[in-house]
Amino acid sequence: MLDAVDAVLVRELQRDGRATFQALADRVGLSRTAVRARVQSLLETGVVRVVGIVHSAVVGAEAVGHVSVTVAGPAREVAAAVAERPAVGFTALTAGPHDLVVQVRTRDDAALAAEVDHIRSVPGVEATEVFRTVATVRDAHAVVRALDRITLDDIDWRLLQELQRDGRAPYTRLADIIGLSQAATRARVVRLMRSGVIQVTGLADPLALGAAELGGFGLVVTGPLRRVAEAVARLEGVRYLATGFGRYDIVGQAEASTRAGLVEVLDAVRAVPGATVRESWHHLDVVKESYAVELPDKPPNGAGAA
């Protein structure tokens, strides 16, 4: 469990992964040197990873499926095999109606169907159910807003590749890689972030922040779907929410410091007019959580994002 200062630093890095050490020092009331040492310790121990998360529209990975998996036999081996797929961004062992939950992100529905077929072919998988996401309403880490119109060149693309690997890569290093001045490099990075092409954020160990309990839920809705979804997304403890079609109208993820707190979040969801919790599940172990995407060497067709 983190002390109060480290907890604030992690939260600040979640808001802005490229916040300067001076800005962080001003926030917590310590010297720049002390804050630098604390942040380095948080990074080196894996409490937080600062990464760049590229908007799905930029890389053409907008077909998202939430796959619930029933397993015959040991579930952990199945989860490990499923998690090896690059298109799988999230895998968790669960207690509830299914044994695993998996998030798959691909370029289109044909590719999504192929990935689900691969999951079905993993030894031990007995059954799968797919929720096809139409719109992400809330994601504590990824960019969910529409992109500003922007054209990306080869230099921008190289910056995206580097920021995916290390969201806090110094401007000096980035400038050396792309062959521009530090000022020009900074201007490009700021442009990429402000336009929504990439979000640089801290991915934190939930246990370190006191969020020891994670769970998911599937909702059916009466009335306007978007209105209900936005009301649920505003609730404290809801860290992910998407609308779509399948067994549910909405799929979400919640976090809390205790199991009782997780129950309170689910009860708050149930209290939203028009929302009915059809199923809920408890995340026993998160096997994989990754927002990285495989970027080609150059922007697709030399084009940008709109």
PDB file of C-alpha atoms in Angstrom:
ATOM      1  CA  MET A   1       0.000   0.000   0.000  1.00  0.00           C
ATOM      2  CA  LEU A   2       1.378   3.416  -0.969  1.00  0.00           C
ATOM      3  CA  ASP A   3       1.833   6.318   1.401  1.00  0.00           C
ATOM      4  CA  ALA A   4      -0.251   9.444   0.829  1.00  0.00           C
ATOM      5  CA  VAL A   5       2.383  11.247  -1.261  1.00  0.00           C
ATOM      6  CA  ASP A   6       3.033   8.324  -3.597  1.00  0.00           C
ATOM      7  CA  ALA A   7      -0.707   7.788  -4.022  1.00  0.00           C
ATOM      8  CA  VAL A   8      -1.106  11.413  -5.143  1.00  0.00           C
ATOM      9  CA  LEU A   9       1.842  11.070  -7.539  1.00  0.00           C
ATOM     10  CA  VAL A  10       0.302   7.982  -9.138  1.00  0.00           C
ATOM     11  CA  ARG A  11      -3.046   9.732  -9.539  1.00  0.00           C
ATOM     12  CA  GLU A  12      -1.325  12.722 -11.127  1.00  0.00           C
ATOM     13  CA  LEU A  13       0.536  10.435 -13.552  1.00  0.00           C
ATOM     14  CA  GLN A  14      -2.759   8.787 -14.441  1.00  0.00           C
ATOM     15  CA  ARG A  15      -4.109  12.222 -15.348  1.00  0.00           C
ATOM     16  CA  ASP A  16      -0.979  13.322 -17.217  1.00  0.00           C
ATOM     17  CA  GLY A  17       1.756  10.779 -17.751  1.00  0.00           C
ATOM     18  CA  ARG A  18       4.139  13.471 -19.010  1.00  0.00           C
ATOM     19  CA  ALA A  19       3.651  15.867 -16.099  1.00  0.00           C
ATOM     20  CA  THR A  20       7.001  17.476 -15.274  1.00  0.00           C
ATOM     21  CA  PHE A  21       8.777  16.701 -12.032  1.00  0.00           C
ATOM     22  CA  GLN A  22       8.336  20.358 -11.073  1.00  0.00           C
ATOM     23  CA  ALA A  23       4.580  20.204 -11.647  1.00  0.00           C
ATOM     24  CA  LEU A  24       4.386  17.036  -9.562  1.00  0.00           C
ATOM     25  CA  ALA A  25       6.532  18.641  -6.850  1.00  0.00           C
ATOM     26  CA  ASP A  26       4.206  21.648  -6.709  1.00  0.00           C
ATOM     27  CA  ARG A  27       1.251  19.279  -6.355  1.00  0.00           C
ATOM     28  CA  VAL A  28       2.618  17.338  -3.374  1.00  0.00           C
ATOM     29  CA  GLY A  29       4.682  20.074  -1.709  1.00  0.00           C
ATOM     30  CA  LEU A  30       8.070  18.358  -1.950  1.00  0.00           C
ATOM     31  CA  SER A  31      11.285  19.289  -3.719  1.00  0.00           C
ATOM     32  CA  ARG A  32      11.787  18.394  -7.368  1.00  0.00           C
ATOM     33  CA  THR A  33      14.662  16.079  -6.398  1.00  0.00           C
ATOM     34  CA  ALA A  34      12.550  14.201  -3.853  1.00  0.00           C
ATOM     35  CA  VAL A  35       9.700  13.797  -6.323  1.00  0.00           C
ATOM     36  CA  ARG A  36      12.028  12.560  -9.052  1.00  0.00           C
ATOM     37  CA  ALA A  37      13.330   9.860  -6.678  1.00  0.00           C
ATOM     38  CA  ARG A  38       9.814   8.815  -5.702  1.00  0.00           C
ATOM     39  CA  VAL A  39       8.590   8.637  -9.297  1.00  0.00           C
ATOM     40  CA  GLN A  40      11.637   6.621 -10.356  1.00  0.00           C
ATOM     41  CA  SER A  41      10.969   4.181  -7.517  1.00  0.00           C
ATOM     42  CA  LEU A  42       7.314   3.841  -8.529  1.00  0.00           C
ATOM     43  CA  LEU A  43       8.350   3.115 -12.112  1.00  0.00           C
ATOM     44  CA  GLU A  44      11.175   0.712 -11.257  1.00  0.00           C
ATOM     45  CA  THR A  45       9.050  -1.342  -8.855  1.00  0.00           C
ATOM     46  CA  GLY A  46       6.199  -1.612 -11.350  1.00  0.00           C
ATOM     47  CA  VAL A  47       3.661   0.174  -9.174  1.00  0.00           C
ATOM     48  CA  VAL A  48       2.929   2.368 -12.185  1.00  0.00           C
ATOM     49  CA  ARG A  49       3.813   2.117 -15.881  1.00  0.00           C
ATOM     50  CA  VAL A  50       3.576   5.265 -17.985  1.00  0.00           C
ATOM     51  CA  VAL A  51       2.583   4.431 -21.545  1.00  0.00           C
ATOM     52  CA  GLY A  52       1.145   6.113 -24.590  1.00  0.00           C
ATOM     53  CA  ILE A  53      -2.260   4.758 -25.621  1.00  0.00           C
ATOM     54  CA  VAL A  54      -2.984   5.367 -29.292  1.00  0.00           C
ATOM     55  CA  HIS A  55      -6.569   6.148 -30.288  1.00  0.00           C
ATOM     56  CA  SER A  56      -8.168   3.081 -31.872  1.00  0.00           C
ATOM     57  CA  ALA A  57      -9.286   5.081 -34.923  1.00  0.00           C
ATOM     58  CA  VAL A  58      -5.677   5.899 -35.773  1.00  0.00           C
ATOM     59  CA  VAL A  59      -4.704   2.252 -36.168  1.00  0.00           C
ATOM     60  CA  GLY A  60      -8.028   0.953 -37.442  1.00  0.00           C
ATOM     61  CA  ALA A  61      -8.720  -1.194 -34.373  1.00  0.00           C
ATOM     62  CA  GLU A  62     -12.296  -0.158 -33.701  1.00  0.00           C
ATOM     63  CA  ALA A  63     -14.005  -3.563 -33.629  1.00  0.00           C
ATOM     64  CA  VAL A  64     -14.090  -4.445 -29.929  1.00  0.00           C
ATOM     65  CA  GLY A  65     -15.560  -7.583 -28.429  1.00  0.00           C
ATOM     66  CA  HIS A  66     -16.108  -8.545 -24.790  1.00  0.00           C
ATOM     67  CA  VAL A  67     -15.890 -12.338 -24.721  1.00  0.00           C
ATOM     68  CA  SER A  68     -17.194 -14.382 -21.786  1.00  0.00           C
ATOM     69  CA  VAL A  69     -15.589 -17.831 -21.707  1.00  0.00           C
ATOM     70  CA  THR A  70     -16.694 -21.044 -20.001  1.00  0.00           C
ATOM     71  CA  VAL A  71     -13.889 -23.518 -19.352  1.00  0.00           C
ATOM     72  CA  ALA A  72     -13.693 -27.263 -18.768  1.00  0.00           C
ATOM     73  CA  GLY A  73     -10.679 -27.998 -16.573  1.00  0.00           C
ATOM     74  CA  PRO A  74      -8.035 -25.604 -15.169  1.00  0.00           C
ATOM     75  CA  ALA A  75      -8.935 -22.057 -16.150  1.00  0.00           C
ATOM     76  CA  ARG A  76      -5.521 -20.461 -15.610  1.00  0.00           C
ATOM     77  CA  GLU A  77      -3.891 -22.425 -18.427  1.00  0.00           C
ATOM     78  CA  VAL A  78      -6.671 -21.390 -20.780  1.00  0.00           C
ATOM     79  CA  ALA A  79      -6.373 -17.748 -19.700  1.00  0.00           C
ATOM     80  CA  ALA A  80      -2.619 -17.777 -20.331  1.00  0.00           C
ATOM     81  CA  ALA A  81      -3.101 -19.216 -23.826  1.00  0.00           C
ATOM     82  CA  VAL A  82      -5.796 -16.682 -24.702  1.00  0.00           C
ATOM     83  CA  ALA A  83      -3.715 -13.783 -23.353  1.00  0.00           C
ATOM     84  CA  GLU A  84      -0.875 -14.562 -25.775  1.00  0.00           C
ATOM     85  CA  ARG A  85      -2.868 -13.179 -28.701  1.00  0.00           C
ATOM     86  CA  PRO A  86      -1.785  -9.607 -29.628  1.00  0.00           C
ATOM     87  CA  ALA A  87      -5.426  -8.651 -30.271  1.00  0.00           C
ATOM     88  CA  VAL A  88      -6.343  -9.564 -26.684  1.00  0.00           C
ATOM     89  CA  GLY A  89      -5.933  -6.523 -24.460  1.00  0.00           C
ATOM     90  CA  PHE A  90      -7.548  -7.795 -21.272  1.00  0.00           C
ATOM     91  CA  THR A  91      -7.963 -11.237 -19.717  1.00  0.00           C
ATOM     92  CA  ALA A  92      -9.193 -12.017 -16.211  1.00  0.00           C
ATOM     93  CA  LEU A  93     -10.097 -15.131 -14.263  1.00  0.00           C
ATOM     94  CA  THR A  94     -13.543 -14.603 -12.776  1.00  0.00           C
ATOM     95  CA  ALA A  95     -16.071 -15.997 -10.340  1.00  0.00           C
ATOM     96  CA  GLY A  96     -19.630 -15.768 -11.590  1.00  0.00           C
ATOM     97  CA  PRO A  97     -21.525 -16.935 -14.664  1.00  0.00           C
ATOM     98  CA  HIS A  98     -18.296 -17.481 -16.653  1.00  0.00           C
ATOM     99  CA  ASP A  99     -14.728 -18.516 -15.909  1.00  0.00           C
ATOM    100  CA  LEU A 100     -12.881 -15.885 -17.968  1.00  0.00           C
ATOM    101  CA  VAL A 101     -13.614 -12.489 -19.443  1.00  0.00           C
ATOM    102  CA  VAL A 102     -11.586 -11.297 -22.414  1.00  0.00           C
ATOM    103  CA  GLN A 103     -11.472  -8.058 -24.394  1.00  0.00           C
ATOM    104  CA  VAL A 104     -10.487  -8.341 -28.049  1.00  0.00           C
ATOM    105  CA  ARG A 105      -9.710  -5.369 -30.306  1.00  0.00           C
ATOM    106  CA  THR A 106      -9.393  -5.783 -34.086  1.00  0.00           C
ATOM    107  CA  ARG A 107      -9.669  -3.794 -37.323  1.00  0.00           C
ATOM    108  CA  ASP A 108     -13.150  -5.059 -38.334  1.00  0.00           C
ATOM    109  CA  ASP A 109     -15.861  -7.596 -37.554  1.00  0.00           C
ATOM    110  CA  ALA A 110     -14.323 -10.261 -39.791  1.00  0.00           C
ATOM    111  CA  ALA A 111     -11.066 -10.043 -37.845  1.00  0.00           C
ATOM    112  CA  LEU A 112     -13.007 -10.033 -34.572  1.00  0.00           C
ATOM    113  CA  ALA A 113     -14.835 -13.211 -35.612  1.00  0.00           C
ATOM    114  CA  ALA A 114     -11.493 -14.828 -36.456  1.00  0.00           C
ATOM    115  CA  GLU A 115     -10.082 -13.949 -33.020  1.00  0.00           C
ATOM    116  CA  VAL A 116     -13.155 -15.370 -31.282  1.00  0.00           C
ATOM    117  CA  ASP A 117     -12.742 -18.530 -33.367  1.00  0.00           C
ATOM    118  CA  HIS A 118      -9.170 -18.758 -32.109  1.00  0.00           C
ATOM    119  CA  ILE A 119     -10.390 -18.468 -28.515  1.00  0.00           C
ATOM    120  CA  ARG A 120     -12.903 -21.258 -29.170  1.00  0.00           C
ATOM    121  CA  SER A 121     -10.074 -23.447 -30.472  1.00  0.00           C
ATOM    122  CA  VAL A 122      -7.974 -23.157 -27.297  1.00  0.00           C
ATOM    123  CA  PRO A 123      -7.985 -26.527 -25.475  1.00  0.00           C
ATOM    124  CA  GLY A 124     -10.302 -26.355 -22.481  1.00  0.00           C
ATOM    125  CA  VAL A 125     -12.662 -23.704 -23.878  1.00  0.00           C
ATOM    126  CA  GLU A 126     -16.178 -25.056 -23.637  1.00  0.00           C
ATOM    127  CA  ALA A 127     -18.281 -22.065 -24.716  1.00  0.00           C
ATOM    128  CA  THR A 128     -18.021 -18.363 -25.573  1.00  0.00           C
ATOM    129  CA  GLU A 129     -20.456 -15.455 -25.569  1.00  0.00           C
ATOM    130  CA  VAL A 130     -19.630 -12.220 -27.384  1.00  0.00           C
ATOM    131  CA  PHE A 131     -20.739  -8.674 -26.605  1.00  0.00           C
ATOM    132  CA  ARG A 132     -19.927  -6.436 -29.582  1.00  0.00           C
ATOM    133  CA  THR A 133     -19.031  -2.943 -28.412  1.00  0.00           C
ATOM    134  CA  VAL A 134     -20.539  -0.068 -30.386  1.00  0.00           C
ATOM    135  CA  ALA A 135     -19.397   2.875 -28.255  1.00  0.00           C
ATOM    136  CA  THR A 136     -17.035   3.243 -25.305  1.00  0.00           C
ATOM    137  CA  VAL A 137     -18.592   5.681 -22.857  1.00  0.00           C
ATOM    138  CA  ARG A 138     -15.905   5.584 -20.179  1.00  0.00           C
ATOM    139  CA  ASP A 139     -12.400   4.172 -20.004  1.00  0.00           C
ATOM    140  CA  ALA A 140     -10.136   5.180 -17.146  1.00  0.00           C
ATOM    141  CA  HIS A 141      -7.093   4.862 -19.403  1.00  0.00           C
ATOM    142  CA  ALA A 142      -7.863   5.036 -23.110  1.00  0.00           C
ATOM    143  CA  VAL A 143      -8.972   7.999 -25.223  1.00  0.00           C
ATOM    144  CA  VAL A 144     -12.737   7.829 -25.772  1.00  0.00           C
ATOM    145  CA  ARG A 145     -13.465  11.203 -27.375  1.00  0.00           C
ATOM    146  CA  ALA A 146     -13.676  11.760 -31.109  1.00  0.00           C
ATOM    147  CA  LEU A 147     -10.425  12.647 -32.831  1.00  0.00           C
ATOM    148  CA  ASP A 148      -9.673  16.115 -34.075  1.00  0.00           C
ATOM    149  CA  ARG A 149      -8.851  16.163 -37.767  1.00  0.00           C
ATOM    150  CA  ILE A 150      -5.105  15.650 -38.089  1.00  0.00           C
ATOM    151  CA  THR A 151      -2.653  14.357 -40.667  1.00  0.00           C
ATOM    152  CA  LEU A 152       0.185  12.166 -39.435  1.00  0.00           C
ATOM    153  CA  ASP A 153       3.563  11.967 -41.136  1.00  0.00           C
ATOM    154  CA  ASP A 154       6.412   9.494 -40.647  1.00  0.00           C
ATOM    155  CA  ILE A 155       7.909  11.550 -37.810  1.00  0.00           C
ATOM    156  CA  ASP A 156       4.612  11.613 -35.912  1.00  0.00           C
ATOM    157  CA  TRP A 157       4.337   7.870 -36.389  1.00  0.00           C
ATOM    158  CA  ARG A 158       7.803   7.289 -34.947  1.00  0.00           C
ATOM    159  CA  LEU A 159       6.870   9.380 -31.923  1.00  0.00           C
ATOM    160  CA  LEU A 160       3.758   7.253 -31.386  1.00  0.00           C
ATOM    161  CA  GLN A 161       5.896   4.119 -31.486  1.00  0.00           C
ATOM    162  CA  GLU A 162       8.331   5.507 -28.921  1.00  0.00           C
ATOM    163  CA  LEU A 163       5.627   6.867 -26.599  1.00  0.00           C
ATOM    164  CA  GLN A 164       3.855   3.513 -26.603  1.00  0.00           C
ATOM    165  CA  ARG A 165       7.035   1.979 -25.228  1.00  0.00           C
ATOM    166  CA  ASP A 166       7.829   4.744 -22.740  1.00  0.00           C
ATOM    167  CA  GLY A 167       5.308   7.478 -22.140  1.00  0.00           C
ATOM    168  CA  ARG A 168       7.829   9.521 -20.140  1.00  0.00           C
ATOM    169  CA  ALA A 169      10.646   9.292 -22.682  1.00  0.00           C
ATOM    170  CA  PRO A 170      12.601  12.578 -22.328  1.00  0.00           C
ATOM    171  CA  TYR A 171      12.307  15.114 -25.139  1.00  0.00           C
ATOM    172  CA  THR A 172      16.098  14.940 -25.513  1.00  0.00           C
ATOM    173  CA  ARG A 173      15.901  11.249 -26.383  1.00  0.00           C
ATOM    174  CA  LEU A 174      12.874  11.657 -28.636  1.00  0.00           C
ATOM    175  CA  ALA A 175      14.598  14.537 -30.444  1.00  0.00           C
ATOM    176  CA  ASP A 176      17.671  12.388 -31.087  1.00  0.00           C
ATOM    177  CA  ILE A 177      15.496   9.603 -32.495  1.00  0.00           C
ATOM    178  CA  ILE A 178      13.496  11.749 -34.925  1.00  0.00           C
ATOM    179  CA  GLY A 179      16.251  14.233 -35.784  1.00  0.00           C
ATOM    180  CA  LEU A 180      14.483  17.439 -34.741  1.00  0.00           C
ATOM    181  CA  SER A 181      15.184  20.045 -32.084  1.00  0.00           C
ATOM    182  CA  GLN A 182      13.779  19.553 -28.588  1.00  0.00           C
ATOM    183  CA  ALA A 183      11.363  22.453 -29.124  1.00  0.00           C
ATOM    184  CA  ALA A 184      10.046  20.993 -32.385  1.00  0.00           C
ATOM    185  CA  THR A 185       9.786  17.553 -30.816  1.00  0.00           C
ATOM    186  CA  ARG A 186       7.849  18.892 -27.853  1.00  0.00           C
ATOM    187  CA  ALA A 187       5.471  20.756 -30.171  1.00  0.00           C
ATOM    188  CA  ARG A 188       4.725  17.553 -32.070  1.00  0.00           C
ATOM    189  CA  VAL A 189       4.119  15.509 -28.920  1.00  0.00           C
ATOM    190  CA  VAL A 190       1.793  18.169 -27.502  1.00  0.00           C
ATOM    191  CA  ARG A 191      -0.098  18.277 -30.814  1.00  0.00           C
ATOM    192  CA  LEU A 192      -0.540  14.493 -30.810  1.00  0.00           C
ATOM    193  CA  MET A 193      -1.871  14.537 -27.251  1.00  0.00           C
ATOM    194  CA  ARG A 194      -4.174  17.547 -27.624  1.00  0.00           C
ATOM    195  CA  SER A 195      -5.722  16.143 -30.802  1.00  0.00           C
ATOM    196  CA  GLY A 196      -6.530  12.858 -29.054  1.00  0.00           C
ATOM    197  CA  VAL A 197      -4.236  10.747 -31.227  1.00  0.00           C
ATOM    198  CA  ILE A 198      -2.440   9.509 -28.111  1.00  0.00           C
ATOM    199  CA  GLN A 199      -3.044   9.701 -24.387  1.00  0.00           C
ATOM    200  CA  VAL A 200      -0.039   9.343 -22.111  1.00  0.00           C
ATOM    201  CA  THR A 201      -1.144   7.922 -18.799  1.00  0.00           C
ATOM    202  CA  GLY A 202      -0.015   5.892 -15.828  1.00  0.00           C
ATOM    203  CA  LEU A 203      -1.245   2.312 -15.591  1.00  0.00           C
ATOM    204  CA  ALA A 204      -1.215   1.554 -11.885  1.00  0.00           C
ATOM    205  CA  ASP A 205      -1.351  -1.632  -9.874  1.00  0.00           C
ATOM    206  CA  PRO A 206      -4.886  -1.426  -8.378  1.00  0.00           C
ATOM    207  CA  LEU A 207      -3.726  -3.081  -5.155  1.00  0.00           C
ATOM    208  CA  ALA A 208      -1.162  -0.349  -4.600  1.00  0.00           C
ATOM    209  CA  LEU A 209      -3.917   2.258  -4.795  1.00  0.00           C
ATOM    210  CA  GLY A 210      -6.181   0.358  -2.448  1.00  0.00           C
ATOM    211  CA  ALA A 211      -8.515  -0.854  -5.204  1.00  0.00           C
ATOM    212  CA  ALA A 212      -8.214  -4.489  -4.178  1.00  0.00           C
ATOM    213  CA  GLU A 213     -11.551  -5.568  -5.631  1.00  0.00           C
ATOM    214  CA  LEU A 214     -12.440  -5.566  -9.328  1.00  0.00           C
ATOM    215  CA  GLY A 215     -15.661  -6.729 -10.897  1.00  0.00           C
ATOM    216  CA  GLY A 216     -17.704  -6.576 -14.047  1.00  0.00           C
ATOM    217  CA  PHE A 217     -21.362  -6.280 -14.896  1.00  0.00           C
ATOM    218  CA  GLY A 218     -23.713  -6.652 -17.834  1.00  0.00           C
ATOM    219  CA  LEU A 219     -26.800  -4.446 -17.989  1.00  0.00           C
ATOM    220  CA  VAL A 220     -30.053  -4.529 -19.891  1.00  0.00           C
ATOM    221  CA  VAL A 221     -31.700  -1.161 -20.382  1.00  0.00           C
ATOM    222  CA  THR A 222     -35.183   0.238 -20.677  1.00  0.00           C
ATOM    223  CA  GLY A 223     -35.454   3.698 -22.186  1.00  0.00           C
ATOM    224  CA  PRO A 224     -32.757   5.685 -24.012  1.00  0.00           C
ATOM    225  CA  LEU A 225     -29.527   3.667 -23.953  1.00  0.00           C
ATOM    226  CA  ARG A 226     -27.093   6.579 -24.094  1.00  0.00           C
ATOM    227  CA  ARG A 227     -28.752   8.426 -21.215  1.00  0.00           C
ATOM    228  CA  VAL A 228     -28.569   5.368 -18.968  1.00  0.00           C
ATOM    229  CA  ALA A 229     -24.977   4.647 -20.008  1.00  0.00           C
ATOM    230  CA  GLU A 230     -23.814   8.175 -19.227  1.00  0.00           C
ATOM    231  CA  ALA A 231     -25.512   8.065 -15.820  1.00  0.00           C
ATOM    232  CA  VAL A 232     -23.780   4.792 -14.940  1.00  0.00           C
ATOM    233  CA  ALA A 233     -20.422   6.023 -16.268  1.00  0.00           C
ATOM    234  CA  ARG A 234     -20.528   8.998 -13.881  1.00  0.00           C
ATOM    235  CA  LEU A 235     -20.745   6.761 -10.809  1.00  0.00           C
ATOM    236  CA  GLU A 236     -17.738   6.598  -8.518  1.00  0.00           C
ATOM    237  CA  GLY A 237     -15.999   3.263  -8.902  1.00  0.00           C
ATOM    238  CA  VAL A 238     -17.014   2.642 -12.520  1.00  0.00           C
ATOM    239  CA  ARG A 239     -13.780   2.579 -14.515  1.00  0.00           C
ATOM    240  CA  TYR A 240     -14.985   1.188 -17.850  1.00  0.00           C
ATOM    241  CA  LEU A 241     -18.330   1.259 -19.641  1.00  0.00           C
ATOM    242  CA  ALA A 242     -19.370   0.390 -23.187  1.00  0.00           C
ATOM    243  CA  THR A 243     -22.648   0.105 -25.055  1.00  0.00           C
ATOM    244  CA  GLY A 244     -23.270  -2.492 -27.729  1.00  0.00           C
ATOM    245  CA  PHE A 245     -25.292  -5.560 -28.549  1.00  0.00           C
ATOM    246  CA  GLY A 246     -25.378  -9.191 -27.543  1.00  0.00           C
ATOM    247  CA  ARG A 247     -26.528 -10.674 -24.250  1.00  0.00           C
ATOM    248  CA  TYR A 248     -26.397  -7.204 -22.675  1.00  0.00           C
ATOM    249  CA  ASP A 249     -26.948  -3.602 -23.725  1.00  0.00           C
ATOM    250  CA  ILE A 250     -24.045  -2.346 -21.593  1.00  0.00           C
ATOM    251  CA  VAL A 251     -20.888  -3.938 -20.222  1.00  0.00           C
ATOM    252  CA  GLY A 252     -18.943  -2.280 -17.423  1.00  0.00           C
ATOM    253  CA  GLN A 253     -16.101  -2.723 -14.973  1.00  0.00           C
ATOM    254  CA  ALA A 254     -15.982  -1.480 -11.383  1.00  0.00           C
ATOM    255  CA  GLU A 255     -13.333  -1.184  -8.688  1.00  0.00           C
ATOM    256  CA  ALA A 256     -13.359  -0.668  -4.919  1.00  0.00           C
ATOM    257  CA  SER A 257     -11.045  -1.005  -1.950  1.00  0.00           C
ATOM    258  CA  THR A 258     -13.131  -3.763  -0.341  1.00  0.00           C
ATOM    259  CA  ARG A 259     -15.661  -6.371  -1.383  1.00  0.00           C
ATOM    260  CA  ALA A 260     -18.325  -4.442   0.496  1.00  0.00           C
ATOM    261  CA  GLY A 261     -17.338  -1.361  -1.485  1.00  0.00           C
ATOM    262  CA  LEU A 262     -17.715  -3.291  -4.729  1.00  0.00           C
ATOM    263  CA  VAL A 263     -21.220  -4.286  -3.673  1.00  0.00           C
ATOM    264  CA  GLU A 264     -21.970  -0.604  -3.048  1.00  0.00           C
ATOM    265  CA  VAL A 265     -20.838   0.291  -6.579  1.00  0.00           C
ATOM    266  CA  LEU A 266     -23.088  -2.406  -8.058  1.00  0.00           C
ATOM    267  CA  ASP A 267     -25.984  -1.226  -5.902  1.00  0.00           C
ATOM    268  CA  ALA A 268     -25.426   2.312  -7.194  1.00  0.00           C
ATOM    269  CA  VAL A 269     -25.577   0.933 -10.738  1.00  0.00           C
ATOM    270  CA  ARG A 270     -28.838  -0.856  -9.926  1.00  0.00           C
ATOM    271  CA  ALA A 271     -30.272   2.416  -8.621  1.00  0.00           C
ATOM    272  CA  VAL A 272     -29.873   4.149 -12.001  1.00  0.00           C
ATOM    273  CA  PRO A 273     -33.331   4.448 -13.614  1.00  0.00           C
ATOM    274  CA  GLY A 274     -33.602   2.156 -16.627  1.00  0.00           C
ATOM    275  CA  ALA A 275     -30.619  -0.046 -15.689  1.00  0.00           C
ATOM    276  CA  THR A 276     -30.989  -3.690 -14.661  1.00  0.00           C
ATOM    277  CA  VAL A 277     -27.964  -5.784 -13.725  1.00  0.00           C
ATOM    278  CA  ARG A 278     -28.474  -9.002 -15.656  1.00  0.00           C
ATOM    279  CA  GLU A 279     -25.183 -10.523 -14.542  1.00  0.00           C
ATOM    280  CA  SER A 280     -22.170  -9.549 -12.463  1.00  0.00           C
ATOM    281  CA  TRP A 281     -18.834 -11.241 -11.871  1.00  0.00           C
ATOM    282  CA  HIS A 282     -15.812 -10.900  -9.619  1.00  0.00           C
ATOM    283  CA  HIS A 283     -12.317 -10.580 -11.088  1.00  0.00           C
ATOM    284  CA  LEU A 284     -10.176 -13.072  -9.206  1.00  0.00           C
ATOM    285  CA  ASP A 285      -6.958 -12.400 -11.112  1.00  0.00           C
ATOM    286  CA  VAL A 286      -6.131 -10.081 -14.011  1.00  0.00           C
ATOM    287  CA  VAL A 287      -3.891 -12.141 -16.292  1.00  0.00           C
ATOM    288  CA  LYS A 288      -3.322  -9.425 -18.902  1.00  0.00           C
ATOM    289  CA  GLU A 289      -4.066  -5.718 -19.232  1.00  0.00           C
ATOM    290  CA  SER A 290      -2.395  -4.017 -22.176  1.00  0.00           C
ATOM    291  CA  TYR A 291      -3.279  -1.023 -24.309  1.00  0.00           C
ATOM    292  CA  ALA A 292      -0.395  -1.406 -26.751  1.00  0.00           C
ATOM    293  CA  VAL A 293      -1.155  -1.924 -30.433  1.00  0.00           C
ATOM    294  CA  GLU A 294       1.153  -3.122 -33.167  1.00  0.00           C
ATOM    295  CA  LEU A 295       1.945  -0.032 -35.221  1.00  0.00           C
ATOM    296  CA  PRO A 296       3.234  -0.526 -38.768  1.00  0.00           C
ATOM    297  CA  ASP A 297       6.441   1.226 -39.757  1.00  0.00           C
ATOM    298  CA  LYS A 298       4.548   4.050 -41.475  1.00  0.00           C
ATOM    299  CA  PRO A 299       1.077   5.625 -41.200  1.00  0.00           C
ATOM    300  CA  PRO A 300      -1.511   3.540 -43.110  1.00  0.00           C
ATOM    301  CA  ASN A 301      -1.611   4.754 -46.726  1.00  0.00           C
ATOM    302  CA  GLY A 302       0.465   7.724 -45.597  1.00  0.00           C
ATOM    303  CA  ALA A 303      -2.736   9.220 -44.219  1.00  0.00           C
ATOM    304  CA  GLY A 304      -3.782  10.614 -40.891  1.00  0.00           C
ATOM    305  CA  ALA A 305      -6.833  10.529 -38.661  1.00  0.00           C
ATOM    306  CA  ALA A 306     -10.063  12.385 -39.038  1.00  0.00           C
TER     307      ALA A 306
END
